[in-house]
Amino acid sequence: MKKIQINGSAQGTTYHISYYAKDCVIVKSQIDSLLNAIDQSLSLYNPNSLINQFNQSNEGLTVDNHFVAVTKAAQSIFQKTNGLFDITIGPLTKAWGFGPVKPDSLPNEKAIQSLLPCVDSRLLYWEGKKLKKRNPCVQLDANGIAQGYSVDQIALLLEQNGINDYLVELGGEIRVKGKKWPEQTKMSVGIETPGEDFAPTVMKKIVWLDKGALTTSGNYRRYRESGGKHLSHLINPRTGYPFENELISVTVYAPDAITADAYDNALMGMGLRQALGFVEKQPGLGAYFIYRQKNGNIADSASRIFRSLLQP
Amino acid sequence: MKRRDFIEKTGLLTGGLLLGSSWHTMAATAGPVKMAIIGCGDRGLGILSVLAEQKERFTLTAICDLLDFRLEAARKDPFASSAKVYKDYRQVLDDKNVQGVIIATSLDMHFSIAADALKAGKHVYLEKTMTYSIPEAVELVKLSANYPAQTLVVGHQYRYTPLYFKVKDMITKGYLGTVTQIDCRWDRNWNWRRPVPAGYTDEQINWRMYKRHSGGLPAELLSHQMDFINWAFDTHPDEIMGSGGIDYYKDGRETYDNVQAILRYNAKGMIGNFGATCGNAREGYIFKIKGTRGMVSLLPHEGVFYPEKDAKKELETVDGVTGATRIEWNKDGGIPLMTEKMKDGTWYAMQEFYNCVTQKKMPVSNVRTGATTAVCVHLANQAIYSHTIQTWKPEFNFI
């Protein structure tokens, strides 16, 4: 077995894939064309993508398999999180300047109130492969979930080609299967330290995996500033305003990356106590939280499943 | 804006009652600041185009230059369509329809125009380097203290970009560790001359080549980087060594086409190397700040942080890293500092000028920081021209 590595750029970030095989069975061009197809479907940054066509349409349109898979997963997590994860958040992320276009000023109360009636996954319904909207103002933003989905699709491509030992990472979202060769150990994944922009020296925790996915959501690098205050890019779909609580970052462990990715934002919104309780009730889900205590100190906390990953 | 004007304007709009509004909201009711540009060369026109992008903040009511062809060029800009045209800056200062002036003339004229503008009640955006000489810098600091209600911004415009603020913040927070070395260059491979139109003298157009008008490469280029170091580290050099010559363009110029200055910062334990040549363009602009934990490499609008090996080691021991929008490493081991495209530094500088005028704030690049940098430039030039080591004197401690 040899270790084969593929590195590249996609979806406005980078990816790193390592897999163990007798030969190089998957090459970079296959990864790039897969990611490109997902972009064509779900990227807001691609003006001709299906998602942009859907957003501009009045009633909705027939969508491709990527779109179906991501939207159905999003609808399921919408229900499980009582609407804290909502793929119809498009109008709000756009207004707050976390979309492809950055408005010069932040939205006022009136603007936000006018957008809230457009934000509700129950405004979506299916007619076969046709995704319909009940209100023309409904706009999707798959950024909280499409990256996790992409990681799963790469993993699927590897497995379909007989690869059983791999680590896929795209934009900090990870999926792992199997072991490293020849040492036969689990793969190790570092959880990046939040808080300090350019201090990559301290890794808060290292976890060891032989299956499953890890994604992290946090407030510490992607934000806008307003009056010296950092505004989180994570918007509460129910209030229209950025989440504000003690959580700095959440790292979620789940069987696949789309699930981990969809939950991480919602958990950020719940706050530590509720999020920890929520995670413990979901089978197969684990989470690691970094948060700010009332006295300003940074602390961390992990769920039961997550604690088991901290042992090699 | 003069206080009297201001009260008149808000009085009109609020019926004479200031209902507990902040300076900011009051300024908003007062409308754009009426500006004049004195000196319509490349830099003056560059600032004009930035003012035109900020129509909600500025109107252009006057333009002024000694040279007709420059005035002609400036008049063609639609933003200058209603501006009065002057050849004598004193007439600009007499114009009641001017609240603030941009001074983008040759260096030797900076002081007299800025001093007269303050005395005439105008706000001032004064191009770098602040003054032609050290005594002028001292004098302008003294003079401006008499006009606390007027804004004086010194045009070290890079200072105002979010990128340079971020780097200052990184330095303050210790991300670079202890900084010992700074490397700065601003190189080009051409003669640094502008074509002289028929009917004009070389001295009028290429004043940068003449010692009586200009501080040469250190004043026109290296001053930006010297200024940033003073500001970011809250320090000044104690000792300045220099070297230079007219080494390639022996075309009658007086200022040097090849210079190097070494600035020693005792309090911080740093050496700054500031160099410029007209004889090689390969590296162009270099601005590297080197510390025990990492180095920042800056271009005017881009920056990359290169952590030192120890800082990176831990990252390399794992098979993968998860993080929210996790750190993006360059191919050469660096982390880009800005993920979003910025506007030009002058845009932010003019925004700051407006905010200072309307909110009566002290600019980040003000007469005292401007004077500190002007002293650095002149000590560097004295070291370069006289082959001596120059030392900082207590009377240069403006801050």
Short mmCIF file of N, CA, C and O in Angstrom, two decimals, chain A residues 99-200:
data_model
loop_
_atom_site.label_atom_id
_atom_site.label_comp_id
_atom_site.label_asym_id
_atom_site.label_seq_id
_atom_site.Cartn_x
_atom_site.Cartn_y
_atom_site.Cartn_z
N GLY A 99 -22.96 36.84 1.63
CA GLY A 99 -23.13 36.22 0.32
C GLY A 99 -22.06 36.71 -0.63
O GLY A 99 -21.10 37.34 -0.20
N PRO A 100 -22.22 36.41 -1.92
CA PRO A 100 -21.20 36.82 -2.90
C PRO A 100 -21.05 38.34 -3.00
O PRO A 100 -19.98 38.83 -3.29
N VAL A 101 -22.13 39.09 -2.76
CA VAL A 101 -22.06 40.55 -2.87
C VAL A 101 -22.04 41.14 -1.46
O VAL A 101 -22.80 40.72 -0.59
N LYS A 102 -21.11 42.08 -1.24
CA LYS A 102 -21.02 42.70 0.09
C LYS A 102 -21.69 44.07 0.06
O LYS A 102 -21.15 45.00 -0.54
N PRO A 103 -22.83 44.21 0.69
CA PRO A 103 -23.43 45.55 0.75
C PRO A 103 -22.58 46.47 1.62
O PRO A 103 -21.87 46.00 2.50
N ASP A 104 -22.65 47.78 1.36
CA ASP A 104 -21.81 48.73 2.10
C ASP A 104 -22.27 48.88 3.55
O ASP A 104 -21.47 49.15 4.42
N SER A 105 -23.56 48.73 3.79
CA SER A 105 -24.03 48.94 5.15
C SER A 105 -24.80 47.71 5.63
O SER A 105 -25.21 46.87 4.84
N LEU A 106 -24.96 47.64 6.93
CA LEU A 106 -25.67 46.51 7.53
C LEU A 106 -27.17 46.78 7.50
O LEU A 106 -27.60 47.92 7.47
N PRO A 107 -27.98 45.70 7.49
CA PRO A 107 -29.43 45.90 7.37
C PRO A 107 -30.03 46.49 8.64
O PRO A 107 -29.52 46.26 9.73
N ASN A 108 -31.08 47.27 8.50
CA ASN A 108 -31.76 47.79 9.69
C ASN A 108 -32.93 46.87 10.06
O ASN A 108 -33.26 45.93 9.36
N GLU A 109 -33.53 47.18 11.19
CA GLU A 109 -34.61 46.35 11.74
C GLU A 109 -35.74 46.13 10.72
O GLU A 109 -36.22 45.01 10.54
N LYS A 110 -36.09 47.19 10.03
CA LYS A 110 -37.19 47.12 9.08
C LYS A 110 -36.86 46.14 7.95
O LYS A 110 -37.69 45.31 7.56
N ALA A 111 -35.63 46.25 7.46
CA ALA A 111 -35.21 45.38 6.36
C ALA A 111 -35.26 43.92 6.81
O ALA A 111 -35.71 43.04 6.07
N ILE A 112 -34.82 43.67 8.03
CA ILE A 112 -34.79 42.29 8.51
C ILE A 112 -36.20 41.75 8.68
O ILE A 112 -36.52 40.64 8.26
N GLN A 113 -37.08 42.55 9.26
CA GLN A 113 -38.47 42.12 9.44
C GLN A 113 -39.13 41.80 8.09
O GLN A 113 -39.91 40.86 7.98
N SER A 114 -38.75 42.56 7.07
CA SER A 114 -39.36 42.34 5.76
C SER A 114 -38.87 41.04 5.13
O SER A 114 -39.52 40.47 4.25
N LEU A 115 -37.68 40.56 5.56
CA LEU A 115 -37.13 39.33 4.97
C LEU A 115 -37.61 38.08 5.69
O LEU A 115 -37.67 37.00 5.10
N LEU A 116 -37.95 38.20 6.97
CA LEU A 116 -38.28 37.00 7.76
C LEU A 116 -39.39 36.13 7.15
O LEU A 116 -39.30 34.90 7.20
N PRO A 117 -40.44 36.72 6.57
CA PRO A 117 -41.48 35.86 5.98
C PRO A 117 -40.98 35.00 4.82
O PRO A 117 -41.65 34.05 4.42
N CYS A 118 -39.79 35.31 4.26
CA CYS A 118 -39.24 34.52 3.16
C CYS A 118 -38.39 33.36 3.69
O CYS A 118 -37.92 32.54 2.91
N VAL A 119 -38.11 33.35 4.99
CA VAL A 119 -37.17 32.39 5.54
C VAL A 119 -37.92 31.33 6.35
O VAL A 119 -38.32 31.58 7.49
N ASP A 120 -38.16 30.20 5.73
CA ASP A 120 -38.83 29.08 6.41
C ASP A 120 -38.81 27.89 5.46
O ASP A 120 -39.38 27.93 4.37
N SER A 121 -38.15 26.81 5.88
CA SER A 121 -38.03 25.65 4.99
C SER A 121 -39.39 25.04 4.66
O SER A 121 -39.52 24.29 3.70
N ARG A 122 -40.43 25.35 5.44
CA ARG A 122 -41.76 24.82 5.13
C ARG A 122 -42.37 25.50 3.90
O ARG A 122 -43.42 25.10 3.42
N LEU A 123 -41.68 26.54 3.42
CA LEU A 123 -42.13 27.16 2.17
C LEU A 123 -41.67 26.37 0.94
O LEU A 123 -41.95 26.75 -0.18
N LEU A 124 -40.90 25.31 1.18
CA LEU A 124 -40.43 24.45 0.09
C LEU A 124 -41.29 23.18 0.03
O LEU A 124 -41.67 22.66 1.07
N TYR A 125 -41.56 22.70 -1.16
CA TYR A 125 -42.19 21.39 -1.29
C TYR A 125 -41.79 20.74 -2.61
O TYR A 125 -41.33 21.43 -3.53
N TRP A 126 -41.96 19.46 -2.67
CA TRP A 126 -41.48 18.71 -3.84
C TRP A 126 -42.65 18.25 -4.70
O TRP A 126 -43.70 17.88 -4.20
N GLU A 127 -42.42 18.30 -6.01
CA GLU A 127 -43.30 17.62 -6.96
C GLU A 127 -42.38 16.76 -7.80
O GLU A 127 -41.83 17.21 -8.80
N GLY A 128 -42.15 15.54 -7.36
CA GLY A 128 -41.14 14.69 -8.01
C GLY A 128 -39.77 15.30 -7.80
O GLY A 128 -39.37 15.56 -6.66
N LYS A 129 -39.04 15.56 -8.90
CA LYS A 129 -37.73 16.19 -8.76
C LYS A 129 -37.82 17.71 -8.89
O LYS A 129 -36.82 18.39 -9.01
N LYS A 130 -39.05 18.17 -8.91
CA LYS A 130 -39.22 19.61 -9.01
C LYS A 130 -39.33 20.18 -7.59
O LYS A 130 -40.19 19.75 -6.82
N LEU A 131 -38.43 21.12 -7.29
CA LEU A 131 -38.48 21.78 -5.98
C LEU A 131 -39.26 23.07 -6.15
O LEU A 131 -38.91 23.92 -6.98
N LYS A 132 -40.35 23.22 -5.38
CA LYS A 132 -41.22 24.38 -5.57
C LYS A 132 -41.16 25.28 -4.33
O LYS A 132 -40.84 24.84 -3.23
N LYS A 133 -41.45 26.54 -4.53
CA LYS A 133 -41.51 27.48 -3.41
C LYS A 133 -42.91 28.06 -3.30
O LYS A 133 -43.56 28.34 -4.30
N ARG A 134 -43.36 28.25 -2.08
CA ARG A 134 -44.70 28.80 -1.87
C ARG A 134 -44.70 30.32 -1.96
O ARG A 134 -45.75 30.94 -2.01
N ASN A 135 -43.52 30.92 -1.89
CA ASN A 135 -43.42 32.38 -1.96
C ASN A 135 -42.23 32.70 -2.88
O ASN A 135 -41.13 32.17 -2.67
N PRO A 136 -42.42 33.56 -3.86
CA PRO A 136 -41.33 33.83 -4.82
C PRO A 136 -40.07 34.38 -4.14
O PRO A 136 -38.97 34.29 -4.70
N CYS A 137 -40.20 34.96 -2.96
CA CYS A 137 -39.04 35.57 -2.32
C CYS A 137 -38.14 34.54 -1.62
O CYS A 137 -37.09 34.90 -1.08
N VAL A 138 -38.54 33.25 -1.63
CA VAL A 138 -37.72 32.23 -0.99
C VAL A 138 -36.40 32.07 -1.75
O VAL A 138 -36.39 31.95 -2.97
N GLN A 139 -35.28 32.13 -1.01
CA GLN A 139 -33.96 31.94 -1.63
C GLN A 139 -33.12 31.02 -0.75
O GLN A 139 -33.06 31.19 0.46
N LEU A 140 -32.47 30.07 -1.42
CA LEU A 140 -31.69 29.09 -0.68
C LEU A 140 -30.24 29.54 -0.54
O LEU A 140 -29.72 30.25 -1.39
N ASP A 141 -29.63 29.13 0.54
CA ASP A 141 -28.19 29.29 0.74
C ASP A 141 -27.69 27.96 1.30
O ASP A 141 -27.96 27.63 2.45
N ALA A 142 -26.98 27.21 0.47
CA ALA A 142 -26.54 25.87 0.87
C ALA A 142 -25.14 25.88 1.47
O ALA A 142 -24.53 24.84 1.69
N ASN A 143 -24.62 27.11 1.78
CA ASN A 143 -23.23 27.18 2.24
C ASN A 143 -23.00 26.47 3.57
O ASN A 143 -21.89 26.06 3.86
N GLY A 144 -24.06 26.30 4.36
CA GLY A 144 -23.88 25.63 5.64
C GLY A 144 -23.91 24.12 5.53
O GLY A 144 -23.82 23.42 6.54
N ILE A 145 -23.98 23.59 4.34
CA ILE A 145 -24.18 22.15 4.21
C ILE A 145 -23.52 21.56 2.95
O ILE A 145 -23.13 20.40 2.92
N ALA A 146 -23.34 22.40 1.91
CA ALA A 146 -22.84 21.87 0.63
C ALA A 146 -21.40 21.37 0.74
O ALA A 146 -21.01 20.41 0.06
N GLN A 147 -20.60 22.01 1.62
CA GLN A 147 -19.22 21.57 1.75
C GLN A 147 -19.16 20.18 2.37
O GLN A 147 -18.41 19.32 1.91
N GLY A 148 -19.97 19.96 3.40
CA GLY A 148 -20.05 18.62 4.00
C GLY A 148 -20.51 17.60 2.97
O GLY A 148 -19.95 16.49 2.89
N TYR A 149 -21.48 17.97 2.18
CA TYR A 149 -21.97 17.07 1.13
C TYR A 149 -20.84 16.75 0.14
O TYR A 149 -20.67 15.60 -0.27
N SER A 150 -20.07 17.76 -0.22
CA SER A 150 -18.97 17.54 -1.17
C SER A 150 -17.96 16.55 -0.62
O SER A 150 -17.45 15.69 -1.34
N VAL A 151 -17.67 16.68 0.67
CA VAL A 151 -16.73 15.76 1.32
C VAL A 151 -17.27 14.32 1.23
O VAL A 151 -16.55 13.38 0.89
N ASP A 152 -18.57 14.17 1.49
CA ASP A 152 -19.18 12.83 1.39
C ASP A 152 -19.10 12.29 -0.04
O ASP A 152 -18.89 11.09 -0.24
N GLN A 153 -19.31 13.14 -1.01
CA GLN A 153 -19.28 12.69 -2.40
C GLN A 153 -17.87 12.24 -2.81
O GLN A 153 -17.71 11.27 -3.55
N ILE A 154 -16.86 12.94 -2.30
CA ILE A 154 -15.49 12.52 -2.58
C ILE A 154 -15.23 11.16 -1.92
O ILE A 154 -14.67 10.25 -2.54
N ALA A 155 -15.71 11.02 -0.68
CA ALA A 155 -15.54 9.76 0.04
C ALA A 155 -16.21 8.62 -0.73
O ALA A 155 -15.65 7.53 -0.89
N LEU A 156 -17.40 8.91 -1.24
CA LEU A 156 -18.14 7.90 -2.01
C LEU A 156 -17.36 7.49 -3.26
O LEU A 156 -17.25 6.30 -3.59
N LEU A 157 -16.82 8.49 -3.95
CA LEU A 157 -16.03 8.20 -5.15
C LEU A 157 -14.84 7.29 -4.83
O LEU A 157 -14.54 6.34 -5.56
N LEU A 158 -14.18 7.58 -3.70
CA LEU A 158 -13.04 6.75 -3.30
C LEU A 158 -13.49 5.32 -3.02
O LEU A 158 -12.90 4.35 -3.49
N GLU A 159 -14.59 5.19 -2.26
CA GLU A 159 -15.06 3.85 -1.88
C GLU A 159 -15.53 3.07 -3.10
O GLU A 159 -15.31 1.86 -3.20
N GLN A 160 -16.17 3.75 -4.04
CA GLN A 160 -16.61 3.06 -5.26
C GLN A 160 -15.44 2.53 -6.06
O GLN A 160 -15.58 1.65 -6.89
N ASN A 161 -14.26 3.08 -5.80
CA ASN A 161 -13.06 2.62 -6.50
C ASN A 161 -12.20 1.72 -5.61
O ASN A 161 -11.00 1.58 -5.83
N GLY A 162 -12.84 1.16 -4.61
CA GLY A 162 -12.18 0.15 -3.79
C GLY A 162 -11.21 0.69 -2.76
O GLY A 162 -10.41 -0.06 -2.21
N ILE A 163 -11.29 1.98 -2.47
CA ILE A 163 -10.39 2.55 -1.47
C ILE A 163 -11.08 2.54 -0.11
O ILE A 163 -12.20 3.06 0.03
N ASN A 164 -10.43 1.93 0.88
CA ASN A 164 -11.05 1.80 2.20
C ASN A 164 -10.29 2.50 3.30
O ASN A 164 -10.70 2.46 4.46
N ASP A 165 -9.16 3.12 2.97
CA ASP A 165 -8.38 3.86 3.96
C ASP A 165 -8.12 5.26 3.40
O ASP A 165 -7.33 5.41 2.46
N TYR A 166 -8.81 6.24 3.95
CA TYR A 166 -8.65 7.58 3.39
C TYR A 166 -8.98 8.66 4.41
O TYR A 166 -9.65 8.41 5.42
N LEU A 167 -8.50 9.87 4.13
CA LEU A 167 -8.91 11.08 4.84
C LEU A 167 -9.18 12.14 3.78
O LEU A 167 -8.33 12.42 2.94
N VAL A 168 -10.39 12.68 3.81
CA VAL A 168 -10.77 13.74 2.87
C VAL A 168 -10.98 15.00 3.68
O VAL A 168 -11.69 14.97 4.70
N GLU A 169 -10.37 16.08 3.26
CA GLU A 169 -10.58 17.36 3.96
C GLU A 169 -10.84 18.45 2.93
O GLU A 169 -10.09 18.60 1.96
N LEU A 170 -11.93 19.15 3.11
CA LEU A 170 -12.27 20.28 2.23
C LEU A 170 -12.68 21.44 3.13
O LEU A 170 -13.66 21.33 3.88
N GLY A 171 -11.93 22.50 3.07
CA GLY A 171 -12.27 23.68 3.88
C GLY A 171 -12.40 23.39 5.36
O GLY A 171 -13.24 23.97 6.05
N GLY A 172 -11.60 22.48 5.89
CA GLY A 172 -11.64 22.19 7.32
C GLY A 172 -12.71 21.18 7.70
O GLY A 172 -12.91 20.90 8.88
N GLU A 173 -13.41 20.60 6.73
CA GLU A 173 -14.42 19.58 7.01
C GLU A 173 -13.84 18.25 6.57
O GLU A 173 -13.27 18.13 5.49
N ILE A 174 -13.99 17.26 7.44
CA ILE A 174 -13.18 16.06 7.28
C ILE A 174 -14.04 14.80 7.30
O ILE A 174 -15.01 14.71 8.06
N ARG A 175 -13.66 13.85 6.45
CA ARG A 175 -14.27 12.52 6.57
C ARG A 175 -13.16 11.48 6.48
O ARG A 175 -12.24 11.59 5.65
N VAL A 176 -13.28 10.47 7.32
CA VAL A 176 -12.21 9.50 7.47
C VAL A 176 -12.78 8.09 7.38
O VAL A 176 -13.90 7.83 7.82
N LYS A 177 -11.98 7.20 6.80
CA LYS A 177 -12.30 5.77 6.92
C LYS A 177 -11.00 4.99 6.97
O LYS A 177 -10.04 5.34 6.28
N GLY A 178 -10.97 3.96 7.79
CA GLY A 178 -9.84 3.03 7.80
C GLY A 178 -8.64 3.51 8.59
O GLY A 178 -8.76 4.33 9.50
N LYS A 179 -7.48 2.99 8.20
CA LYS A 179 -6.26 3.22 8.97
C LYS A 179 -5.12 3.70 8.08
O LYS A 179 -5.20 3.65 6.86
N LYS A 180 -4.08 4.16 8.77
CA LYS A 180 -2.86 4.54 8.05
C LYS A 180 -2.01 3.30 7.81
O LYS A 180 -1.97 2.40 8.65
N TRP A 181 -1.34 3.28 6.68
CA TRP A 181 -0.42 2.18 6.37
C TRP A 181 1.00 2.70 6.36
O TRP A 181 1.20 3.83 5.93
N PRO A 182 1.99 2.01 6.77
CA PRO A 182 1.91 0.63 7.28
C PRO A 182 1.66 0.57 8.79
O PRO A 182 1.52 -0.52 9.34
N GLU A 183 1.59 1.72 9.49
CA GLU A 183 1.56 1.65 10.96
C GLU A 183 0.24 1.14 11.52
O GLU A 183 0.16 0.79 12.70
N GLN A 184 -0.81 1.08 10.69
CA GLN A 184 -2.10 0.54 11.14
C GLN A 184 -2.69 1.31 12.32
O GLN A 184 -3.31 0.74 13.21
N THR A 185 -2.47 2.61 12.31
CA THR A 185 -3.07 3.44 13.37
C THR A 185 -4.23 4.24 12.79
O THR A 185 -4.35 4.40 11.57
N LYS A 186 -5.05 4.74 13.72
CA LYS A 186 -6.14 5.62 13.28
C LYS A 186 -5.56 6.93 12.73
O LYS A 186 -4.41 7.27 13.00
N MET A 187 -6.38 7.66 12.02
CA MET A 187 -5.94 8.97 11.52
C MET A 187 -6.15 10.01 12.65
O MET A 187 -7.12 9.94 13.40
N SER A 188 -5.24 10.96 12.72
CA SER A 188 -5.37 12.00 13.74
C SER A 188 -5.81 13.31 13.10
O SER A 188 -5.36 13.67 12.01
N VAL A 189 -6.69 13.99 13.79
CA VAL A 189 -7.18 15.27 13.28
C VAL A 189 -7.07 16.31 14.39
O VAL A 189 -7.52 16.09 15.51
N GLY A 190 -6.44 17.42 14.07
CA GLY A 190 -6.32 18.50 15.05
C GLY A 190 -7.51 19.44 14.95
O GLY A 190 -8.02 19.69 13.87
N ILE A 191 -7.94 19.93 16.09
CA ILE A 191 -9.01 20.94 16.09
C ILE A 191 -8.35 22.29 16.28
O ILE A 191 -7.68 22.53 17.27
N GLU A 192 -8.56 23.14 15.30
CA GLU A 192 -7.84 24.41 15.29
C GLU A 192 -8.29 25.31 16.44
O GLU A 192 -9.45 25.37 16.79
N THR A 193 -7.32 26.03 16.98
CA THR A 193 -7.60 26.96 18.07
C THR A 193 -8.35 28.17 17.54
O THR A 193 -7.89 28.82 16.62
N PRO A 194 -9.49 28.44 18.11
CA PRO A 194 -10.16 29.67 17.70
C PRO A 194 -9.70 30.84 18.55
O PRO A 194 -8.85 30.69 19.41
N GLY A 195 -10.29 31.99 18.29
CA GLY A 195 -10.03 33.14 19.15
C GLY A 195 -8.95 34.01 18.56
O GLY A 195 -9.20 35.13 18.19
N GLU A 196 -7.78 33.46 18.44
CA GLU A 196 -6.67 34.29 17.97
C GLU A 196 -6.46 34.06 16.48
O GLU A 196 -6.23 32.95 16.05
N ASP A 197 -6.53 35.15 15.74
CA ASP A 197 -6.49 35.06 14.29
C ASP A 197 -5.28 34.34 13.72
O ASP A 197 -5.39 33.49 12.88
N PHE A 198 -4.10 34.71 14.20
CA PHE A 198 -2.90 34.22 13.55
C PHE A 198 -1.97 33.53 14.52
O PHE A 198 -0.78 33.72 14.53
N ALA A 199 -2.53 32.71 15.38
CA ALA A 199 -1.71 31.98 16.33
C ALA A 199 -1.97 30.49 16.15
O ALA A 199 -2.67 29.88 16.92
N PRO A 200 -1.44 29.91 15.08
CA PRO A 200 -1.72 28.51 14.83
C PRO A 200 -0.85 27.58 15.68
O PRO A 200 -0.78 26.40 15.43
#
